[in-house]
Amino acid sequence: MNDFSDDVQSESSDTKHVPLILIADDDPSLRLLIKHVMYQCDFQVIEADNGLQALELAAHHKPDLIIMDAVMPEMDGFQATQKILELEGCCETPVLMATSLDDDHSVERAFLVGASDYVTKPFNWSVLKHRIKRILSAVEVERKIRHIAYHDSLTGLPNRILFTDRIAQAINRVQREGGFFALLYIDIDHFKVVNDSIGHAAGDNLLNIVATRLKELLRKSDTISRLGGDEFAVIIEGIEQVEKITTVARNILDVLQQPVQVSNKNVNVGASIGVAMYPQDGTNFGSLLKNADTAMYRAKDCGRNTFRFYAQEMSEKAMRRLDIENQLISALERDEFTLFYQPKIDLSTQKISGAEVLVRWNQPQQGLVAPCVFIPVAEETDLIIKLDQWVLKQACEQLKCWQNKGLSLDNISINISSRHLKEGGLLEYCQRIIAEAEIAPEFIEVELTESALVDNSEKARTILSQLKQLGIRIALDDFGTGYASMSYLKEFPFDTVKIDRSFISGVPHDEEDSAIIRAMIQLAQALRLNMVAEGVEVQQQLEYLVSCECQYAQGFFWSKPVPADEFEKMLKANS
Ligand code: C2E
Ligand code: CA
Ligand code: CA
């Protein structure tokens, strides 16, 4: 089956379509004559003087018909026809092969490469005109029939037959290129109530509005279909993360929840959506649809206006994530975040020299939530920007408070998401917040991971240099886990490197880890960078680090991250 994606548009446009004819012939005077005749028929014309040019023009303009000379330089008409018919969106283009070679062999060849008909030179102009008109009208009739056969007459959307074909194409693509796609089965809630109480015309109107909203919301590459009654289905392809399907489903629910005006009445409908994924949830149209349908009924059971994945664990994951996202949005306003401080120890004195600031979410129902649960969600929205700004502000105020009490710290470290380097604004808000808190910039160290640098290294370099000029310290966090590129250490203006916990946990029994740590510490010394070892839990680890002349460390061996008042007690005992 072929691709009929443009049918809906061409059907629905009111202005009369003027056929575009491509004339491919190397004889300029003959082209001129043909053009003249085509103008008489009110057709538009484009011209090519060889097969290659014809191919390019066809790809670009998608003509309604091609008059193709058989013998041309560069590429002959047979070859050009064959190549044109292989082009995307051109496979149906009628080609009229013009040949002076009135021999059986050429005629046979013309049909073999896919030409629709042939005319012989010299042209009988009247015959040519009629033949073209006849071909065009046959194509048009065929297109109409096909449209009726493959589209829903009410909404103009692809019907079940075409949808089945699109699923087959999507399956082929995934088998060829990998990845996955999602089939969303959408059922309009309360449709029957509208249909029965306001009437069938209102019901039809409602279905059209639903179709329009779906078309406006989704990408052109997504197939939307009305399978029958109040059931719609959508294929979502080309998505890298499953989570994005959640977003699409939610957006669909959002647009379908908007009140609908039918027969001068505002009605509220809404929808339930079931999602089946290929290849996990089914290997063909039938099994995918059945499982999406099952998931849709589960969604309905959960109180409508919601969606469910067929794979239960995926549903639960999606729901939990959605929950987190919804609650996170207002958590800042409700003042639900709180800061913990983990001491950073100077190994030469065994005293606290600084602190890493780590955020916690004090969720009313669940209590303290760890950052690994909500930071990734916050990073997908703008929330991370506001959250990190809030963290910096709170931490600066806290530090100022300790300084006023005479409790000294060399610096405090703040984790900064890589999103800040992409969005910009980091420099300005650091400057503002530090100034407002009346803190000298050298008391603040920002911690960034390698991933922040990899994606936008040029921009990152600029921003980091500007931060450095302000006097703010910069640390490379989780060193060794990502690209562990030594070149970053030289290229960016770091003051500190933090060796990731995963290396420390191997010490001292893992010889390789131990050797890597020693090498990293030597490298940091050579580059005059401070070195902090993260995640020290036991005495032997501490001893090994001291033997390597590591300067700083943090970890449960001394203390877990603690609230500000507890950290204050530790500070007092420290001095
Ligand atoms: P990170 O920057 O690598 O932070 C160190 C993590 O290691 C902290 O986890 C800390 O509690 C934990 N840790 C410290 N010592 C030990 C130890 O001896 N053993 C073990 N097993 N763990 C130790 P936490 O607080 O759960 O934070 C996790 C991550 O969340 C952080 O990793 C950081 O990437 C991110 N994060 C925390 N606060 C913020 C923030 O305010 N903004 C941003 N953007 N990210 C943050
Ligand atoms: Ca950190
Ligand atoms: Ca770290």
XYZ file of C-alpha atoms and ligand atoms in Angstrom:
623
model
C 0.000 0.000 0.000
C 1.194 3.503 -0.658
C 1.593 6.642 1.311
C -1.516 8.789 1.140
C -0.546 11.342 3.739
C -1.348 14.374 1.637
C -4.745 13.204 0.527
C -6.636 14.885 3.303
C -5.221 18.299 2.516
C -5.787 18.081 -1.215
C -9.350 16.878 -0.662
C -10.300 19.585 1.708
C -8.835 22.587 -0.099
C -11.502 24.701 -1.754
C -9.375 26.385 -4.415
C -9.236 24.460 -7.676
C -6.005 22.578 -8.113
C -4.062 23.575 -11.251
C -2.130 20.549 -12.535
C 1.630 20.953 -12.789
C 3.241 19.314 -15.826
C 6.951 18.554 -16.048
C 8.247 18.555 -19.629
C 11.551 16.708 -20.009
C 12.991 17.013 -23.520
C 16.396 18.082 -24.832
C 14.871 19.836 -27.834
C 14.121 23.455 -26.751
C 11.818 24.229 -29.651
C 9.745 21.137 -28.988
C 9.511 22.079 -25.307
C 8.251 25.489 -26.344
C 5.493 23.955 -28.436
C 4.416 21.522 -25.736
C 4.415 24.357 -23.218
C 2.181 26.396 -25.447
C -0.326 23.559 -25.707
C -0.239 22.973 -21.950
C -0.980 26.631 -21.308
C -4.006 26.300 -23.557
C -5.258 23.619 -21.168
C -4.615 25.975 -18.205
C -1.864 23.758 -16.810
C 1.296 24.970 -15.102
C 4.619 23.892 -16.579
C 8.193 23.251 -15.482
C 10.930 22.174 -17.909
C 14.009 19.962 -17.885
C 16.446 19.450 -20.754
C 17.794 16.116 -19.577
C 16.850 13.154 -17.385
C 18.975 14.188 -14.444
C 17.395 17.595 -14.268
C 13.970 15.995 -14.571
C 14.777 13.849 -11.553
C 15.765 16.861 -9.478
C 12.690 18.868 -10.492
C 10.376 15.943 -9.806
C 11.847 15.451 -6.331
C 11.406 19.100 -5.551
C 8.064 19.994 -7.206
C 6.184 16.674 -7.221
C 4.486 17.330 -10.605
C 1.049 15.904 -11.418
C 2.255 14.480 -14.715
C 5.507 14.142 -16.616
C 5.986 14.197 -20.387
C 9.270 12.362 -20.746
C 11.376 12.221 -23.877
C 12.914 8.758 -24.270
C 16.297 9.809 -25.641
C 18.131 12.569 -23.772
C 21.731 13.352 -22.768
C 23.052 12.786 -19.194
C 20.272 10.352 -18.294
C 17.751 8.908 -20.709
C 13.993 8.974 -20.206
C 13.724 5.320 -19.187
C 16.264 5.634 -16.418
C 14.840 8.964 -15.247
C 11.322 7.509 -15.097
C 12.478 4.583 -13.046
C 14.343 6.797 -10.586
C 11.516 9.318 -10.289
C 8.992 6.627 -9.464
C 11.285 5.490 -6.642
C 11.267 8.957 -5.067
C 9.290 9.478 -1.890
C 5.871 10.910 -2.764
C 6.348 10.356 -6.521
C 5.521 6.673 -6.840
C 2.067 7.477 -8.238
C 3.150 10.160 -10.711
C 1.894 9.390 -14.229
C 4.677 9.475 -16.808
C 3.839 9.854 -20.501
C 6.815 8.576 -22.458
C 7.383 10.518 -25.689
C 9.271 8.503 -28.233
C 10.107 8.830 -31.863
C 11.165 5.244 -31.794
C 7.923 3.641 -32.711
C 9.268 0.175 -32.178
C 7.878 -2.470 -29.875
C 11.029 -2.683 -27.871
C 10.951 0.948 -26.635
C 7.263 0.786 -25.852
C 7.815 -2.340 -23.843
C 10.727 -0.731 -22.035
C 8.654 2.358 -21.225
C 5.989 0.241 -19.516
C 8.621 -1.869 -17.832
C 10.147 1.137 -16.050
C 6.678 2.231 -14.951
C 5.454 4.753 -17.546
C 1.658 5.107 -17.608
C 1.377 5.578 -21.362
C 3.360 6.600 -24.423
C 2.974 8.992 -27.367
C 4.993 8.984 -30.546
C 6.732 11.908 -32.165
C 5.911 13.943 -34.129
C 3.025 14.797 -31.844
C -0.525 15.037 -32.893
C -1.335 17.960 -30.572
C -4.984 17.166 -30.183
C -4.225 13.554 -29.248
C -1.572 14.712 -26.765
C -3.978 17.148 -25.094
C -6.719 14.551 -24.734
C -4.409 11.867 -23.553
C -3.036 14.089 -20.790
C -6.502 15.195 -19.717
C -7.662 11.597 -19.632
C -4.695 10.458 -17.539
C -5.108 13.325 -15.096
C -8.790 12.695 -14.608
C -8.192 8.971 -14.135
C -5.580 9.750 -11.502
C -7.996 12.093 -9.784
C -10.798 9.531 -9.728
C -8.419 6.916 -8.404
C -7.247 9.278 -5.714
C -10.818 10.005 -4.654
C -11.709 6.340 -4.523
C -8.623 5.596 -2.566
C -9.321 8.429 -0.173
C -12.814 7.137 0.449
C -11.503 3.629 0.925
C -8.796 4.597 3.379
C -10.264 7.514 5.288
C -13.052 8.066 7.724
C -15.797 9.991 5.922
C -16.737 12.070 8.965
C -13.356 13.348 10.148
C -11.168 12.724 7.095
C -8.685 10.892 9.324
C -7.102 7.599 8.210
C -9.468 4.720 8.887
C -8.703 1.325 10.336
C -7.443 -0.104 7.015
C -4.914 2.662 6.484
C -4.022 2.638 10.173
C -3.243 -1.080 9.965
C -0.908 -0.331 7.081
C 0.795 2.474 9.002
C 1.367 0.127 11.934
C 2.963 -2.371 9.546
C 5.237 0.390 8.211
C 6.166 1.446 11.740
C 6.987 -2.169 12.648
C 9.227 -2.402 9.573
C 11.017 0.777 10.498
C 11.704 -0.392 14.051
C 12.920 -3.766 12.790
C 15.267 -1.964 10.406
C 16.435 0.911 12.555
C 15.776 -0.224 16.140
C 13.991 1.785 18.812
C 10.298 1.528 19.567
C 6.946 3.125 18.913
C 3.794 3.605 20.909
C 0.189 2.917 19.995
C -2.184 5.149 21.939
C -5.782 4.039 22.066
C -8.056 6.959 22.904
C -11.618 6.591 24.030
C -13.789 9.669 24.453
C -15.467 9.632 27.839
C -19.186 10.373 27.968
C -19.524 10.434 24.186
C -22.659 8.329 24.314
C -24.294 10.747 26.729
C -23.757 13.610 24.250
C -24.960 11.507 21.352
C -28.111 10.353 23.132
C -29.054 13.591 24.848
C -28.129 16.297 22.293
C -28.416 14.255 19.133
C -26.335 12.566 16.478
C -25.466 15.783 14.670
C -23.975 17.086 17.909
C -22.128 13.788 18.328
C -20.643 14.107 14.835
C -19.677 17.662 15.548
C -17.949 16.570 18.735
C -15.968 13.875 16.910
C -14.811 16.450 14.367
C -13.657 18.778 17.107
C -11.732 15.928 18.730
C -10.101 15.113 15.375
C -9.135 18.753 14.829
C -7.652 19.104 18.300
C -5.594 15.947 17.869
C -4.343 17.105 14.471
C -3.365 20.497 15.885
C -1.576 18.983 18.860
C 0.385 16.146 17.312
C 3.270 16.255 14.884
C 2.679 15.702 11.178
C 4.646 12.482 11.381
C 2.304 10.977 13.974
C -0.564 8.984 12.467
C -3.974 9.799 13.921
C -6.852 7.538 13.048
C -10.527 7.179 13.872
C -11.049 3.477 14.289
C -14.811 3.788 14.637
C -17.419 5.230 17.013
C -15.708 7.373 19.602
C -12.418 5.523 19.376
C -9.283 7.169 18.077
C -5.774 5.791 17.855
C -2.393 7.413 17.412
C 1.031 6.058 16.475
C 3.912 7.930 18.055
C 7.287 7.235 16.475
C 10.775 8.650 16.663
C 10.847 9.186 20.395
C 13.969 8.339 22.353
C 12.692 8.074 25.898
C 9.581 6.244 27.014
C 8.907 9.139 29.400
C 8.128 11.371 26.448
C 5.096 9.192 25.698
C 3.817 10.209 29.106
C 4.060 13.827 28.059
C 2.247 13.193 24.777
C -0.544 11.280 26.544
C -0.936 14.024 29.068
C -1.064 16.720 26.395
C -3.802 14.787 24.596
C -5.798 14.531 27.813
C -5.303 18.259 28.368
C -6.658 19.325 24.973
C -9.560 16.896 25.126
C -10.539 18.151 28.557
C -11.192 21.655 27.248
C -14.983 22.225 27.064
C -16.533 21.667 23.630
C -19.253 23.859 22.117
C -21.889 21.714 20.398
C -25.412 22.860 19.544
C -24.863 26.005 21.603
C -24.050 23.965 24.659
C -20.770 23.704 26.490
C -20.060 20.065 27.085
C -17.207 18.551 29.029
C -15.922 15.288 27.684
C -12.387 14.123 28.348
C -10.767 10.850 27.431
C -9.110 7.686 28.628
C -5.936 6.474 26.948
C -4.305 3.055 26.832
C -0.716 2.734 25.609
C 0.921 -0.321 24.059
C 4.563 -0.251 23.032
C 6.156 -2.052 20.123
C 7.992 -4.421 20.451
C 7.396 -5.027 24.197
C 3.608 -5.280 24.206
C 2.796 -7.022 20.940
C 4.302 -8.008 17.623
C 1.476 -7.135 15.241
C -1.443 -4.772 14.811
C -3.929 -7.154 16.451
C -1.986 -7.797 19.626
C -0.905 -4.184 20.000
C -4.440 -2.898 19.610
C -5.845 -5.494 21.986
C -3.305 -4.623 24.658
C -3.737 -0.878 24.201
C -7.470 -1.496 24.603
C -6.893 -3.435 27.838
C -4.739 -0.588 29.123
C -7.457 1.890 28.119
C -10.019 0.028 30.239
C -7.623 0.108 33.157
C -7.379 3.861 32.684
C -11.177 4.131 32.709
C -11.290 2.089 35.923
C -8.937 4.559 37.512
C -11.445 7.354 37.151
C -11.131 8.548 33.534
C -9.157 11.465 32.156
C -6.050 9.458 32.677
C -3.802 7.033 30.808
C -2.231 3.678 31.485
C 0.554 1.722 29.830
C -0.174 -1.911 29.046
C 2.949 -3.010 30.904
C 1.874 -2.508 34.495
C 5.307 -1.655 35.829
C 5.665 1.030 33.156
C 2.329 2.496 34.228
C 3.437 2.575 37.816
C 6.733 4.202 36.916
C 4.991 6.762 34.740
C 2.454 7.493 37.457
C 5.066 7.884 40.162
C 7.028 10.211 37.977
C 3.945 12.206 37.134
C 3.133 12.426 40.825
C 6.601 13.711 41.599
C 6.440 16.224 38.785
C 3.039 17.545 39.813
C 4.028 17.898 43.438
C 7.443 19.346 42.650
C 5.909 22.261 40.797
C 4.397 23.684 43.951
C 7.003 22.380 46.408
C 9.152 25.496 46.109
C 6.218 27.788 46.841
C 5.172 25.622 49.754
C 8.692 25.842 51.124
C 9.154 22.073 51.187
C 12.875 22.008 50.397
C 15.522 22.003 53.035
C 19.308 21.993 52.996
C 21.665 19.454 54.503
C 25.374 20.012 54.967
C 28.115 17.420 54.740
C 31.446 18.394 56.277
C 34.528 18.481 54.100
C 37.583 17.468 56.094
C 41.087 18.831 55.708
C 43.104 15.621 56.035
C 46.236 17.373 57.292
C 44.414 18.769 60.344
C 41.426 16.370 60.486
C 39.221 19.438 60.917
C 36.174 20.661 59.012
C 37.270 23.071 56.325
C 34.061 23.363 54.371
C 30.715 21.816 53.537
C 28.863 20.437 50.579
C 25.297 21.679 50.416
C 22.807 18.941 49.510
C 19.135 19.592 49.000
C 16.336 17.440 50.456
C 12.643 17.516 49.722
C 10.484 17.372 52.786
C 7.434 15.871 51.122
C 4.351 16.123 53.401
C 3.231 12.484 52.898
C 6.541 10.719 52.331
C 8.910 12.668 54.523
C 12.458 13.370 53.322
C 12.926 12.508 49.648
C 16.465 11.976 48.303
C 17.720 14.140 45.445
C 18.296 11.146 43.153
C 14.485 10.791 43.036
C 13.501 14.356 42.222
C 16.567 16.096 40.714
C 16.266 14.169 37.379
C 12.593 15.159 37.155
C 13.387 18.764 38.039
C 16.097 18.726 35.379
C 13.553 17.945 32.703
C 11.591 21.045 33.578
C 12.627 24.597 34.356
C 12.300 23.823 38.010
C 15.966 22.893 38.423
C 16.962 26.468 37.621
C 14.715 27.926 40.307
C 15.657 25.165 42.744
C 19.415 25.669 42.375
C 18.937 29.421 42.729
C 16.957 28.835 45.903
C 19.678 26.485 47.219
C 22.398 29.047 46.543
C 20.440 31.821 48.238
C 19.632 29.745 51.355
C 23.177 28.464 51.606
C 24.654 31.968 51.305
C 22.350 33.265 54.015
C 23.255 30.325 56.244
C 26.951 30.873 55.685
C 26.571 34.568 56.476
C 24.798 33.609 59.685
C 27.670 31.275 60.694
C 30.245 33.885 59.818
C 28.406 36.391 62.008
C 28.643 33.906 64.853
C 32.385 33.652 64.306
C 32.222 30.096 62.940
C 34.689 29.918 60.108
C 34.646 27.788 56.956
C 36.984 28.029 53.981
C 34.078 27.615 51.593
C 30.764 25.897 50.913
C 30.112 23.869 47.772
C 26.890 24.142 45.803
C 25.824 21.601 43.153
C 24.829 23.220 39.897
C 22.890 21.329 37.236
C 24.239 21.248 33.686
C 20.978 22.887 32.607
C 22.333 26.229 33.835
C 25.101 26.221 31.279
C 22.618 25.622 28.487
C 20.082 28.211 29.597
C 22.487 30.937 30.649
C 21.847 33.374 33.491
C 24.111 31.478 35.917
C 26.682 34.257 36.165
C 24.113 36.966 36.775
C 22.243 35.196 39.509
C 25.398 33.997 41.281
C 26.635 37.566 41.304
C 23.334 38.948 42.566
C 22.696 36.345 45.265
C 26.235 36.508 46.654
C 26.119 40.295 46.733
C 22.732 40.307 48.445
C 23.971 37.920 51.109
C 27.088 40.100 51.531
C 29.456 37.186 51.141
C 32.889 37.303 49.559
C 32.787 35.207 46.358
C 35.771 33.054 47.347
C 33.612 31.395 50.022
C 31.446 29.866 47.306
C 32.443 26.860 45.231
C 30.146 25.575 42.491
C 30.273 21.877 41.612
C 29.658 20.778 38.048
C 29.829 17.344 36.450
C 31.611 16.552 33.219
C 28.343 16.145 31.342
C 27.781 19.869 31.759
C 30.983 20.539 29.861
C 30.732 17.950 27.128
C 27.541 19.175 25.520
C 28.396 22.859 25.358
C 32.092 23.114 25.928
C 32.541 26.501 24.235
C 29.715 28.153 26.134
C 30.728 26.394 29.339
C 34.283 27.673 29.064
C 33.074 31.256 28.742
C 30.663 31.058 31.646
C 33.148 29.299 33.923
C 35.849 31.852 33.151
C 33.455 34.652 33.999
C 32.495 32.970 37.285
C 36.148 32.554 38.076
C 36.795 36.221 37.382
C 34.072 37.084 39.855
C 36.118 35.143 42.412
C 33.836 32.114 42.677
C 35.579 28.747 42.990
C 34.836 25.930 40.566
C 34.907 22.179 41.214
C 34.650 19.246 38.853
C 32.308 16.745 40.531
C 32.185 12.938 40.217
C 35.528 12.843 38.427
C 36.184 9.482 36.791
C 32.576 8.464 36.222
C 31.944 10.186 32.918
C 34.462 10.766 30.199
C 37.191 11.225 32.770
C 38.983 13.271 30.237
C 42.209 14.606 31.640
C 42.046 17.381 29.077
C 39.060 18.945 30.843
C 41.215 19.476 33.878
C 43.541 21.653 31.880
C 41.018 23.323 29.593
C 38.605 24.608 32.217
C 39.454 26.908 35.098
C 38.884 24.426 37.928
C 40.079 24.931 41.481
C 39.032 21.525 42.744
C 38.504 17.967 41.516
C 36.301 15.533 43.397
C 37.131 11.837 42.938
C 33.933 9.870 42.668
C 32.766 7.647 45.492
C 32.899 4.539 43.281
C 36.720 4.605 43.287
C 36.992 5.128 47.037
C 34.691 2.196 47.777
C 37.213 -0.137 46.146
C 40.014 0.946 48.471
C 42.131 -0.719 49.708
C 41.272 -4.249 48.414
C 40.820 -3.267 44.754
C 44.319 -2.706 43.452
C 43.209 -1.045 40.270
C 40.982 1.505 42.034
C 43.740 2.218 44.500
C 46.230 2.795 41.706
C 43.810 5.073 39.852
C 43.262 7.155 42.976
C 46.979 7.562 43.511
C 47.424 8.630 39.894
C 44.526 11.089 40.062
C 45.920 12.681 43.190
C 49.341 13.062 41.580
C 47.764 14.574 38.502
C 45.776 17.063 40.580
C 48.944 18.030 42.441
C 50.788 18.574 39.175
C 47.991 20.796 37.907
C 47.812 22.603 41.269
C 44.217 21.585 41.829
C 42.625 20.782 45.167
C 41.613 17.163 45.463
C 38.577 15.986 47.408
C 37.889 12.279 47.888
C 34.184 11.531 48.152
C 32.430 8.774 50.088
C 35.039 7.830 52.658
C 33.378 5.328 54.981
C 36.101 3.378 56.767
C 39.444 3.944 58.477
C 41.482 2.064 55.839
C 40.215 4.352 53.101
C 41.232 7.380 55.114
C 44.677 5.895 55.741
C 45.213 5.129 52.084
C 44.213 8.665 51.064
C 46.569 10.157 53.639
C 49.375 7.955 52.306
C 48.691 9.385 48.827
C 48.768 12.918 50.226
C 45.155 13.632 49.326
C 44.194 17.003 50.782
C 40.478 16.824 51.452
C 37.791 14.200 51.942
C 34.165 13.819 52.859
C 32.064 10.814 53.736
C 30.048 8.921 56.284
C 33.266 8.146 58.163
C 32.973 11.661 59.603
C 29.349 12.473 59.010
C 26.361 12.040 56.744
C 24.836 15.235 55.390
C 23.029 16.836 58.345
C 20.594 19.753 58.874
C 22.051 23.216 59.504
C 21.633 23.180 63.297
C 23.489 19.871 63.630
C 26.221 21.071 61.328
C 26.529 24.171 63.477
C 27.140 21.987 66.537
C 29.883 20.145 64.671
C 31.434 23.444 63.656
C 31.466 24.677 67.222
C 33.123 21.460 68.412
C 35.591 21.824 65.563
C 36.966 25.186 66.607
P 26.854 14.389 44.582
O 27.085 15.830 44.233
O 27.865 13.410 44.096
O 26.717 14.337 46.153
C 27.320 13.390 46.960
C 26.354 12.333 47.352
O 27.042 11.296 48.020
C 25.287 12.843 48.337
O 24.075 12.171 48.047
C 25.850 12.354 49.667
O 24.848 12.158 50.656
C 26.454 11.034 49.279
N 27.524 10.623 50.193
C 28.409 11.406 50.838
N 29.263 10.655 51.571
C 28.940 9.355 51.367
C 29.467 8.108 51.845
O 30.414 8.033 52.607
N 28.855 6.970 51.400
C 27.790 7.010 50.571
N 27.237 5.857 50.191
N 27.266 8.166 50.101
C 27.845 9.329 50.495
P 22.725 12.933 47.978
O 22.653 13.979 49.014
O 21.667 11.886 47.933
O 22.816 13.680 46.582
C 22.809 12.973 45.406
C 23.062 13.853 44.227
O 22.011 14.779 44.011
C 24.299 14.702 44.368
O 25.416 13.931 44.062
C 24.038 15.800 43.380
O 24.402 15.398 42.093
C 22.541 15.948 43.440
N 22.195 17.117 44.255
C 22.099 17.224 45.593
N 21.754 18.485 45.934
C 21.655 19.196 44.780
C 21.328 20.573 44.480
O 21.090 21.435 45.345
N 21.317 20.909 43.154
C 21.615 20.015 42.186
N 21.584 20.428 40.905
N 21.914 18.723 42.441
C 21.945 18.322 43.731
Ca 28.535 17.271 44.519
Ca 30.013 13.930 43.709
